[in-house]
mmCIF file of N, CA and C in Angstrom:
data_model
loop_
_atom_site.group_PDB
_atom_site.id
_atom_site.type_symbol
_atom_site.label_atom_id
_atom_site.label_comp_id
_atom_site.label_asym_id
_atom_site.label_seq_id
_atom_site.Cartn_x
_atom_site.Cartn_y
_atom_site.Cartn_z
ATOM 1 N N UNK A 14 -2.572 25.872 12.493
ATOM 2 C CA UNK A 14 -1.303 26.073 12.013
ATOM 3 C C UNK A 14 0.069 27.670 11.975
ATOM 4 N N UNK A 15 1.153 27.215 11.130
ATOM 5 C CA UNK A 15 2.529 27.932 11.665
ATOM 6 C C UNK A 15 1.747 29.401 10.799
ATOM 7 N N UNK A 16 2.338 30.627 11.046
ATOM 8 C CA UNK A 16 2.181 31.290 10.385
ATOM 9 C C UNK A 16 3.745 32.111 9.995
ATOM 10 N N UNK A 17 4.334 32.419 8.812
ATOM 11 C CA UNK A 17 5.142 33.010 8.758
ATOM 12 C C UNK A 17 5.366 33.821 7.473
ATOM 13 N N UNK A 18 5.334 35.250 7.967
ATOM 14 C CA UNK A 18 5.824 36.188 6.843
ATOM 15 C C UNK A 18 7.449 36.999 6.946
ATOM 16 N N UNK A 19 6.979 36.606 5.640
ATOM 17 C CA UNK A 19 9.285 37.116 5.486
ATOM 18 C C UNK A 19 9.310 38.309 4.469
ATOM 19 N N UNK A 20 9.353 39.463 5.447
ATOM 20 C CA UNK A 20 9.361 41.033 4.714
ATOM 21 C C UNK A 20 10.612 41.881 4.513
ATOM 22 N N UNK A 21 11.448 40.704 4.442
ATOM 23 C CA UNK A 21 12.669 41.461 4.701
ATOM 24 C C UNK A 21 12.995 42.589 3.583
ATOM 25 N N UNK A 22 14.095 43.789 3.183
ATOM 26 C CA UNK A 22 13.943 44.829 2.288
ATOM 27 C C UNK A 22 12.752 45.121 1.999
ATOM 28 N N UNK A 23 11.831 44.940 2.040
ATOM 29 C CA UNK A 23 10.109 45.592 1.771
ATOM 30 C C UNK A 23 10.583 47.005 1.626
ATOM 31 N N UNK A 24 9.551 47.284 0.803
ATOM 32 C CA UNK A 24 9.553 49.312 1.278
ATOM 33 C C UNK A 24 8.332 49.857 1.932
ATOM 34 N N UNK A 25 7.266 48.430 1.739
ATOM 35 C CA UNK A 25 5.443 48.900 2.417
ATOM 36 C C UNK A 25 5.382 48.335 3.276
ATOM 37 N N UNK A 26 6.749 48.431 4.443
ATOM 38 C CA UNK A 26 6.730 46.821 5.890
ATOM 39 C C UNK A 26 5.491 47.845 6.973
ATOM 40 N N UNK A 27 5.355 49.284 6.629
ATOM 41 C CA UNK A 27 4.366 49.882 8.010
ATOM 42 C C UNK A 27 2.940 49.202 7.132
ATOM 43 N N UNK A 28 2.538 48.806 6.796
ATOM 44 C CA UNK A 28 1.176 48.649 6.151
ATOM 45 C C UNK A 28 1.107 47.068 5.877
ATOM 46 N N UNK A 29 2.314 46.341 5.500
ATOM 47 C CA UNK A 29 2.161 44.753 5.761
ATOM 48 C C UNK A 29 2.285 44.687 6.778
ATOM 49 N N UNK A 30 2.935 46.013 8.095
ATOM 50 C CA UNK A 30 2.380 45.469 9.573
ATOM 51 C C UNK A 30 1.344 45.459 10.848
ATOM 52 N N UNK A 31 0.695 46.850 9.349
ATOM 53 C CA UNK A 31 -0.422 46.780 10.319
ATOM 54 C C UNK A 31 -1.200 45.465 9.733
ATOM 55 N N UNK A 32 -1.109 44.930 8.856
ATOM 56 C CA UNK A 32 -2.395 44.608 8.107
ATOM 57 C C UNK A 32 -1.939 42.919 8.737
ATOM 58 N N UNK A 33 -0.748 42.644 9.436
ATOM 59 C CA UNK A 33 -0.699 41.549 9.600
ATOM 60 C C UNK A 33 -0.762 41.465 11.286
ATOM 61 N N UNK A 34 -0.953 42.542 12.262
ATOM 62 C CA UNK A 34 -0.730 43.035 13.249
ATOM 63 C C UNK A 34 -1.450 42.342 14.189
ATOM 64 N N UNK A 35 -3.314 42.196 13.511
ATOM 65 C CA UNK A 35 -4.150 41.303 14.355
ATOM 66 C C UNK A 35 -4.465 39.746 14.169
ATOM 67 N N UNK A 36 -2.980 39.411 13.104
ATOM 68 C CA UNK A 36 -2.735 37.423 12.692
ATOM 69 C C UNK A 36 -2.444 37.197 13.945
ATOM 70 N N UNK A 37 -2.767 36.936 15.068
ATOM 71 C CA UNK A 37 -2.495 36.054 16.626
ATOM 72 C C UNK A 37 -2.112 34.003 15.642
ATOM 73 N N UNK A 38 -2.133 33.769 14.755
ATOM 74 C CA UNK A 38 -1.447 32.552 14.384
ATOM 75 C C UNK A 38 -0.083 33.146 13.832
ATOM 76 N N UNK A 39 0.098 34.131 13.792
ATOM 77 C CA UNK A 39 1.781 35.137 13.525
ATOM 78 C C UNK A 39 3.059 34.069 14.151
ATOM 79 N N UNK A 40 3.615 33.257 14.103
ATOM 80 C CA UNK A 40 4.657 32.893 14.271
ATOM 81 C C UNK A 40 6.403 33.672 14.603
ATOM 82 N N UNK A 41 6.094 33.840 13.225
ATOM 83 C CA UNK A 41 7.959 34.143 12.693
ATOM 84 C C UNK A 41 7.701 35.543 12.059
ATOM 85 N N UNK A 42 8.163 36.387 12.471
ATOM 86 C CA UNK A 42 8.007 37.636 11.475
ATOM 87 C C UNK A 42 9.322 37.815 11.636
ATOM 88 N N UNK A 43 10.081 37.892 10.329
ATOM 89 C CA UNK A 43 11.490 38.537 9.173
ATOM 90 C C UNK A 43 11.149 40.178 8.774
ATOM 91 N N UNK A 44 11.605 41.401 9.632
ATOM 92 C CA UNK A 44 11.336 42.526 8.749
ATOM 93 C C UNK A 44 13.192 42.320 8.579
ATOM 94 N N UNK A 45 13.159 42.257 8.893
ATOM 95 C CA UNK A 45 15.327 42.894 8.328
ATOM 96 C C UNK A 45 15.456 43.608 7.820
ATOM 97 N N UNK A 46 16.433 44.634 7.918
ATOM 98 C CA UNK A 46 16.889 45.714 6.690
ATOM 99 C C UNK A 46 15.040 46.132 6.521
ATOM 100 N N UNK A 47 14.393 47.154 6.769
ATOM 101 C CA UNK A 47 13.740 47.491 6.226
ATOM 102 C C UNK A 47 13.144 48.628 7.366
ATOM 103 N N UNK A 48 13.516 49.604 6.349
ATOM 104 C CA UNK A 48 13.640 51.086 6.683
ATOM 105 C C UNK A 48 12.689 51.631 7.605
ATOM 106 N N UNK A 49 11.642 51.396 6.781
ATOM 107 C CA UNK A 49 10.151 52.092 7.744
ATOM 108 C C UNK A 49 9.694 51.268 8.536
ATOM 109 N N UNK A 50 9.963 49.940 9.507
ATOM 110 C CA UNK A 50 9.809 49.472 10.803
ATOM 111 C C UNK A 50 10.036 50.937 11.873
ATOM 112 N N UNK A 51 9.261 50.617 13.015
ATOM 113 C CA UNK A 51 9.725 51.480 13.835
ATOM 114 C C UNK A 51 9.590 50.897 15.711
ATOM 115 N N UNK A 52 9.556 51.383 16.405
ATOM 116 C CA UNK A 52 9.204 50.477 17.534
ATOM 117 C C UNK A 52 7.974 50.492 17.565
ATOM 118 N N UNK A 53 7.306 52.021 17.603
ATOM 119 C CA UNK A 53 5.644 51.559 16.905
ATOM 120 C C UNK A 53 5.010 50.561 16.471
ATOM 121 N N UNK A 54 5.520 49.987 15.228
ATOM 122 C CA UNK A 54 4.763 48.732 15.020
ATOM 123 C C UNK A 54 5.685 47.990 15.475
ATOM 124 N N UNK A 55 6.568 47.303 15.837
ATOM 125 C CA UNK A 55 6.893 46.700 16.132
ATOM 126 C C UNK A 55 6.372 46.127 17.795
ATOM 127 N N UNK A 56 5.964 47.142 18.112
ATOM 128 C CA UNK A 56 5.239 46.914 19.603
ATOM 129 C C UNK A 56 3.384 46.372 19.423
ATOM 130 N N UNK A 57 3.177 46.571 18.410
ATOM 131 C CA UNK A 57 1.525 47.075 17.860
ATOM 132 C C UNK A 57 2.378 44.996 17.607
ATOM 133 N N UNK A 58 3.305 44.375 16.948
ATOM 134 C CA UNK A 58 2.596 43.431 16.398
ATOM 135 C C UNK A 58 3.273 42.950 18.246
ATOM 136 N N UNK A 59 4.064 43.030 19.012
ATOM 137 C CA UNK A 59 3.642 42.590 19.618
ATOM 138 C C UNK A 59 2.625 42.358 20.513
ATOM 139 N N UNK A 60 2.207 43.253 21.098
ATOM 140 C CA UNK A 60 1.006 43.165 21.665
ATOM 141 C C UNK A 60 -0.356 42.462 20.658
ATOM 142 N N UNK A 61 -0.258 42.419 19.481
ATOM 143 C CA UNK A 61 -1.654 41.380 18.941
ATOM 144 C C UNK A 61 -0.926 40.437 18.341
ATOM 145 N N UNK A 62 0.343 39.671 18.787
ATOM 146 C CA UNK A 62 0.624 38.561 18.292
ATOM 147 C C UNK A 62 1.759 37.941 19.660
ATOM 148 N N UNK A 63 0.764 37.497 20.500
ATOM 149 C CA UNK A 63 1.312 36.572 21.582
ATOM 150 C C UNK A 63 1.902 35.313 21.216
ATOM 151 N N UNK A 64 1.867 34.592 20.099
ATOM 152 C CA UNK A 64 2.334 33.899 19.945
ATOM 153 C C UNK A 64 3.678 33.295 18.732
ATOM 154 N N UNK A 65 4.329 34.919 18.935
ATOM 155 C CA UNK A 65 5.324 35.088 17.958
ATOM 156 C C UNK A 65 6.562 34.215 18.361
ATOM 157 N N UNK A 66 6.956 33.605 18.173
ATOM 158 C CA UNK A 66 8.631 32.887 18.295
ATOM 159 C C UNK A 66 9.831 33.538 17.708
ATOM 160 N N UNK A 67 9.783 33.988 16.538
ATOM 161 C CA UNK A 67 11.100 34.674 16.135
ATOM 162 C C UNK A 67 10.738 36.095 15.263
ATOM 163 N N UNK A 68 11.587 36.809 15.994
ATOM 164 C CA UNK A 68 11.448 37.954 14.917
ATOM 165 C C UNK A 68 13.081 38.527 15.075
ATOM 166 N N UNK A 69 13.314 39.411 13.493
ATOM 167 C CA UNK A 69 14.129 39.172 13.261
ATOM 168 C C UNK A 69 14.366 40.750 13.062
ATOM 169 N N UNK A 70 15.051 41.788 13.311
ATOM 170 C CA UNK A 70 15.126 43.192 12.743
ATOM 171 C C UNK A 70 16.390 43.726 12.764
ATOM 172 N N UNK A 71 16.980 43.021 12.325
ATOM 173 C CA UNK A 71 18.647 43.660 12.317
ATOM 174 C C UNK A 71 18.267 44.328 10.707
ATOM 175 N N UNK A 72 19.361 45.191 11.338
ATOM 176 C CA UNK A 72 19.414 46.319 10.237
ATOM 177 C C UNK A 72 18.441 47.258 9.952
ATOM 178 N N UNK A 73 17.253 47.222 11.544
ATOM 179 C CA UNK A 73 15.876 47.881 10.775
ATOM 180 C C UNK A 73 16.558 49.176 11.965
ATOM 181 N N UNK A 74 17.087 51.056 11.523
ATOM 182 C CA UNK A 74 17.660 51.893 12.352
ATOM 183 C C UNK A 74 16.333 51.982 13.277
ATOM 184 N N UNK A 75 15.584 51.968 13.435
ATOM 185 C CA UNK A 75 14.712 53.147 14.416
ATOM 186 C C UNK A 75 14.242 51.967 14.677
ATOM 187 N N UNK A 76 14.752 50.803 14.948
ATOM 188 C CA UNK A 76 14.091 49.368 16.358
ATOM 189 C C UNK A 76 14.371 49.547 17.502
ATOM 190 N N UNK A 77 14.928 50.055 18.633
ATOM 191 C CA UNK A 77 15.127 50.609 19.350
ATOM 192 C C UNK A 77 14.859 49.699 20.504
ATOM 193 N N UNK A 78 15.541 49.824 21.988
ATOM 194 C CA UNK A 78 14.644 49.309 23.222
ATOM 195 C C UNK A 78 13.487 49.097 23.748
ATOM 196 N N UNK A 79 12.937 50.534 22.852
ATOM 197 C CA UNK A 79 11.843 50.487 23.445
ATOM 198 C C UNK A 79 10.721 49.170 22.786
ATOM 199 N N UNK A 80 11.116 48.914 21.432
ATOM 200 C CA UNK A 80 10.515 48.034 20.918
ATOM 201 C C UNK A 80 10.760 46.564 20.935
ATOM 202 N N UNK A 81 12.168 46.101 21.444
ATOM 203 C CA UNK A 81 12.317 44.536 21.458
ATOM 204 C C UNK A 81 11.937 44.669 22.341
ATOM 205 N N UNK A 82 12.047 45.314 23.533
ATOM 206 C CA UNK A 82 11.076 45.350 25.484
ATOM 207 C C UNK A 82 9.915 44.842 25.289
ATOM 208 N N UNK A 83 9.039 45.368 24.237
ATOM 209 C CA UNK A 83 7.192 45.133 24.132
ATOM 210 C C UNK A 83 7.761 43.537 23.540
ATOM 211 N N UNK A 84 8.381 43.468 22.510
ATOM 212 C CA UNK A 84 8.081 41.992 21.745
ATOM 213 C C UNK A 84 8.427 40.989 23.557
ATOM 214 N N UNK A 85 9.588 41.156 24.184
ATOM 215 C CA UNK A 85 9.424 40.713 25.347
ATOM 216 C C UNK A 85 8.789 40.275 26.407
ATOM 217 N N UNK A 86 8.276 41.648 26.078
ATOM 218 C CA UNK A 86 7.135 41.694 27.471
ATOM 219 C C UNK A 86 5.802 40.528 27.177
ATOM 220 N N UNK A 87 5.252 41.091 25.963
ATOM 221 C CA UNK A 87 4.289 39.952 25.233
ATOM 222 C C UNK A 87 4.466 38.883 24.713
ATOM 223 N N UNK A 88 5.942 38.681 24.047
ATOM 224 C CA UNK A 88 5.650 37.405 23.094
ATOM 225 C C UNK A 88 6.839 36.309 24.053
ATOM 226 N N UNK A 89 6.176 35.258 25.502
ATOM 227 C CA UNK A 89 7.216 34.575 25.696
ATOM 228 C C UNK A 89 7.920 34.030 25.065
ATOM 229 N N UNK A 90 9.191 33.313 25.605
ATOM 230 C CA UNK A 90 10.189 32.670 24.774
ATOM 231 C C UNK A 90 10.263 33.024 23.489
ATOM 232 N N UNK A 91 9.964 34.034 23.355
ATOM 233 C CA UNK A 91 10.072 34.357 22.025
ATOM 234 C C UNK A 91 11.693 35.141 21.422
ATOM 235 N N UNK A 92 12.195 34.459 19.851
ATOM 236 C CA UNK A 92 14.207 34.860 19.869
ATOM 237 C C UNK A 92 13.630 36.335 19.019
ATOM 238 N N UNK A 93 14.947 37.285 19.585
ATOM 239 C CA UNK A 93 15.263 37.743 18.890
ATOM 240 C C UNK A 93 16.359 38.917 18.024
ATOM 241 N N UNK A 94 16.292 38.547 17.176
ATOM 242 C CA UNK A 94 17.536 38.684 16.272
ATOM 243 C C UNK A 94 17.431 40.159 15.793
ATOM 244 N N UNK A 95 18.354 41.415 16.372
ATOM 245 C CA UNK A 95 18.393 42.221 16.790
ATOM 246 C C UNK A 95 19.915 43.213 16.594
ATOM 247 N N UNK A 96 20.468 42.272 16.332
ATOM 248 C CA UNK A 96 22.229 42.874 15.500
ATOM 249 C C UNK A 96 22.647 43.443 14.664
#
């Protein structure tokens, strides 16, 4: 089964990401405009969700090359929206 998690504009994203970071079924994650999302949170998702196919981190000011790089490294073929 495909798992889609839509958290755009969610003020409690760190808690949500921590709860979902162990989900190997997670394929689509949208955290667009979530100011609490950081490189560390994105790296945790990347390390635990190798099946991730699509990640939207647009307008997440605390996500930079480190987080995006971790996703690219751990999640083969992932589509990342980060601009």
